[in-house]
Coordinates of C-alpha atoms in Angstrom, one line a residue:
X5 CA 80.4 96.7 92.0
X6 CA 84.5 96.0 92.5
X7 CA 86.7 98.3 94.6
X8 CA 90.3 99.8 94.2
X9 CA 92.3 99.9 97.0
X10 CA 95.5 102.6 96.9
X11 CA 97.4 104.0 99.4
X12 CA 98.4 107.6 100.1
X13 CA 101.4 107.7 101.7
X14 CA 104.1 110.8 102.3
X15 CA 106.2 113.1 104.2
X16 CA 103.6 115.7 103.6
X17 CA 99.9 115.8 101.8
X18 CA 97.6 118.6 102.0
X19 CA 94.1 117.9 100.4
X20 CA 92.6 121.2 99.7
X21 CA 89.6 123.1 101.1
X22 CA 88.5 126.7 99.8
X23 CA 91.7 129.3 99.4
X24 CA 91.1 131.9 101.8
X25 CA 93.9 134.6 100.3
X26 CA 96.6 134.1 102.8
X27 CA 95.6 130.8 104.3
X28 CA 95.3 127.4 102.6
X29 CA 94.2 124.6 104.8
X30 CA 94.0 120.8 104.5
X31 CA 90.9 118.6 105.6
X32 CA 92.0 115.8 107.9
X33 CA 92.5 113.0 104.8
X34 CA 92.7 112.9 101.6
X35 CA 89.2 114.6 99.5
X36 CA 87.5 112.8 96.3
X37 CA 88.2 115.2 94.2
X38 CA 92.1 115.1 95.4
X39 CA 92.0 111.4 94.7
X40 CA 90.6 111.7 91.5
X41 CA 92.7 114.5 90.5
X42 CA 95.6 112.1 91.3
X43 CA 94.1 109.2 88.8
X44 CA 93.1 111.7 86.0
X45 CA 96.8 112.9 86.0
X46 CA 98.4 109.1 85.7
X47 CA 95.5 108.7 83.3
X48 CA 97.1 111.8 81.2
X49 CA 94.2 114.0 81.7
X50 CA 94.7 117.4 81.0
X51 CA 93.6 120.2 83.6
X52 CA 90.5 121.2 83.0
X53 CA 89.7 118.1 81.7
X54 CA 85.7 117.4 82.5
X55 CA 86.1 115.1 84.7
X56 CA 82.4 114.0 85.2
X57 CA 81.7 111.2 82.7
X58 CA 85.3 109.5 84.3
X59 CA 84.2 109.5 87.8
X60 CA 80.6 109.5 87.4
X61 CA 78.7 107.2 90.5
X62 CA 82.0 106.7 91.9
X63 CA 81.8 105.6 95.8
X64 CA 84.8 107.3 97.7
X65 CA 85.8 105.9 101.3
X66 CA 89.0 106.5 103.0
X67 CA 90.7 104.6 106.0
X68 CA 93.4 106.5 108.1
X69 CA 96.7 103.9 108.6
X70 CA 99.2 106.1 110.0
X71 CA 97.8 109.1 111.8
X72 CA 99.3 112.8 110.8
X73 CA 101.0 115.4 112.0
X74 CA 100.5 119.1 111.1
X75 CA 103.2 121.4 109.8
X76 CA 102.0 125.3 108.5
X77 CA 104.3 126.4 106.2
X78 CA 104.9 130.6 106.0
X79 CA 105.7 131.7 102.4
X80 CA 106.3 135.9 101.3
X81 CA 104.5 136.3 98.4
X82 CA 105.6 139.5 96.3
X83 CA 108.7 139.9 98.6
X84 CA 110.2 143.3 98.0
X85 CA 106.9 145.0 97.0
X86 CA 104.2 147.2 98.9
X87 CA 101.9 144.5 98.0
X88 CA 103.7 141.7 99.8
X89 CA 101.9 139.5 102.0
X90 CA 102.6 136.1 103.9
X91 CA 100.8 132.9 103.2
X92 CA 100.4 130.2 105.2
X93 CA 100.0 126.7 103.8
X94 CA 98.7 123.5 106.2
X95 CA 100.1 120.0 106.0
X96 CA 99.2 117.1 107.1
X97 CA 102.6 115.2 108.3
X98 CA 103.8 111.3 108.1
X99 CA 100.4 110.0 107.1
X100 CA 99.0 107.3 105.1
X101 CA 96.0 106.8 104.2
X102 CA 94.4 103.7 102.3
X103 CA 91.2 105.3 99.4
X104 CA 88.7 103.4 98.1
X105 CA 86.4 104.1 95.1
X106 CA 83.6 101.9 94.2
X107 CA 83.0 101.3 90.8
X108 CA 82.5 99.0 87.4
X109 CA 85.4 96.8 87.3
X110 CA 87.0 97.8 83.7
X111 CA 87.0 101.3 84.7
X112 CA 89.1 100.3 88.1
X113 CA 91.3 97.5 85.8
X114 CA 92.2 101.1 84.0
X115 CA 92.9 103.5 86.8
X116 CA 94.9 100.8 88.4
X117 CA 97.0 100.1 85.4
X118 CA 97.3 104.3 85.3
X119 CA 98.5 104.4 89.0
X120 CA 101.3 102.1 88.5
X121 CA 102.5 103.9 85.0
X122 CA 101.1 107.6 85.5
X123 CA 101.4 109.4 82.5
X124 CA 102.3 112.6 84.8
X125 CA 104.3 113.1 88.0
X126 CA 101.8 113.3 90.9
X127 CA 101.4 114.6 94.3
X128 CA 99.3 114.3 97.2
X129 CA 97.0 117.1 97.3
X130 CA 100.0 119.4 95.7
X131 CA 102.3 118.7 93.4
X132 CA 105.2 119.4 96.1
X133 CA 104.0 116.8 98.0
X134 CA 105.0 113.3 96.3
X135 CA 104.0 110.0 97.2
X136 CA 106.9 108.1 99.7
X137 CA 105.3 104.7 98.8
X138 CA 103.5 103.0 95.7
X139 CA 100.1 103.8 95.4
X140 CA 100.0 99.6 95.1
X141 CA 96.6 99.7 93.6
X142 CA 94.8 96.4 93.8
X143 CA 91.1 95.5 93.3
X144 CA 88.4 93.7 95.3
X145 CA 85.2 92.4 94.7
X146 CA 83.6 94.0 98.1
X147 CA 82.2 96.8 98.6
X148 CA 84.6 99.4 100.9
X149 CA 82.5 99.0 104.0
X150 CA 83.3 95.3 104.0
X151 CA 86.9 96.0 103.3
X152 CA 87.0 98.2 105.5
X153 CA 85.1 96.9 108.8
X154 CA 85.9 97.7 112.4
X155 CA 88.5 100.5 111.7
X156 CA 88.3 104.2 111.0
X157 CA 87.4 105.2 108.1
X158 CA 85.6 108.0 106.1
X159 CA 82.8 107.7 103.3
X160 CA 81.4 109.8 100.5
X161 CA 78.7 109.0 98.0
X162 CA 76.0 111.0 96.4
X163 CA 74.0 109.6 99.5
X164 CA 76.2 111.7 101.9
X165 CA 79.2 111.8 103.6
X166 CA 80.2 110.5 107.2
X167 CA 82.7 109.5 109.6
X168 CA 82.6 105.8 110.6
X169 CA 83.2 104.4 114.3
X170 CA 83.2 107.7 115.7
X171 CA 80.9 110.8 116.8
X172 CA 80.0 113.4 114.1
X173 CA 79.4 117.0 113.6
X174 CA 78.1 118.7 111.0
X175 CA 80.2 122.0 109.9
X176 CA 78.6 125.4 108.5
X177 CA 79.2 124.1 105.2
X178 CA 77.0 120.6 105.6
X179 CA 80.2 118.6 106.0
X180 CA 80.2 115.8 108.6
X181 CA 83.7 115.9 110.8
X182 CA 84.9 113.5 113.4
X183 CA 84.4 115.5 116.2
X184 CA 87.6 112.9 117.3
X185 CA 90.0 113.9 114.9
X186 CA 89.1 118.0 115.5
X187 CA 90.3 117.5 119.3
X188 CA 93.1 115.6 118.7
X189 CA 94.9 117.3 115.9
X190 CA 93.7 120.9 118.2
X191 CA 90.0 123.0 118.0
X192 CA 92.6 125.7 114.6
X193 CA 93.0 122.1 112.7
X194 CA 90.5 123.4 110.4
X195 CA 91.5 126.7 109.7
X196 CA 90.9 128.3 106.9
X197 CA 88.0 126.0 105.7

């Protein structure tokens, strides 16, 4: 099994977590499901595409490179209506992250090619949020573990999902957290999850 290597770097990301009407949080680094949102658009997926036979047994990892800031953004929605309510939507600031996704090597030659000619503009996490660097995809014949050794990094699988070098938490919702990352970005960093 190879791995491809992008990074995720911009002004402002926000990888999504469950929409709770007037509040729409970000988890602490980019999801799976963002990152292969992001490929299936440079491949020219449409939305709504199924998505399962392209990533199917893909390993997702992601290391932290430039620690975030947060931003909450307040937006009227229906301004000038009795219905009118404000939403807030969370950023993550100034960050870059590095993924990884473990898989067979022709399908990584592919997405690779896709991330450096996307068929559709892209954003990280939402579509207002563009890249500020080249996803400079590259491929290694390691697994992410390896590639990414004695940093800080974050891994999914269909095993399960954890925080690396650092204490964990499970949330309410079986997630595992870096009980790090909660204090240091402030206890609200996950509102609206």
């Amino acid at each position: 099994m190879s791995t491809l290597l992008l990074t995720l770097a911009g002004l402002m990301q926000s990888w999504g977590v469950a929409d709770r009407h007037t509040r729409r949080g970000t988890m602490p680094c980019p999801t799976m499901s963002g990152v292969c949102g992001l490929i299936a658009a440079c491949l020219g997926l449409e939305h709504g595409a199924d998505l399962a036979a392209e990533f199917d047994g893909v390993r997702f990892s992601v290391r932290e490179d430039e620690r975030p800031g947060r931003l909450s953004d307040f937006q009227t929605v229906g301004a000038g209506t009795k219905n009118a309510k404000v939403v807030v939507k969370d950023y993550l600031t100034g960050a870059a992250y590095t993924a990884a996704l473990e898989a067979d090597r022709p399908r990584l030659e592919r997405w690779a090619e896709a991330l450096r000619h996307p068929a559709h503009a892209v954003g990280l996490g939402r579509r207002g949020c563009p890249p500020s660097r080249p996803f400079a995809p590259r491929i290694e014949d390691a697994p992410a573990a390896g590639l990414f050794a004695g940093s800080h990094w974050w891994t999914g699988s269909p095993e399960g999902d954890a925080w690396v070098d650092a204490p964990v938490r499970k949330d309410g919702n079986g997630g595992v957290w870096n009980t790090r990352a909660v204090a240091e970005h402030g206890g609200d960093f996950f509102d609206g999850i």
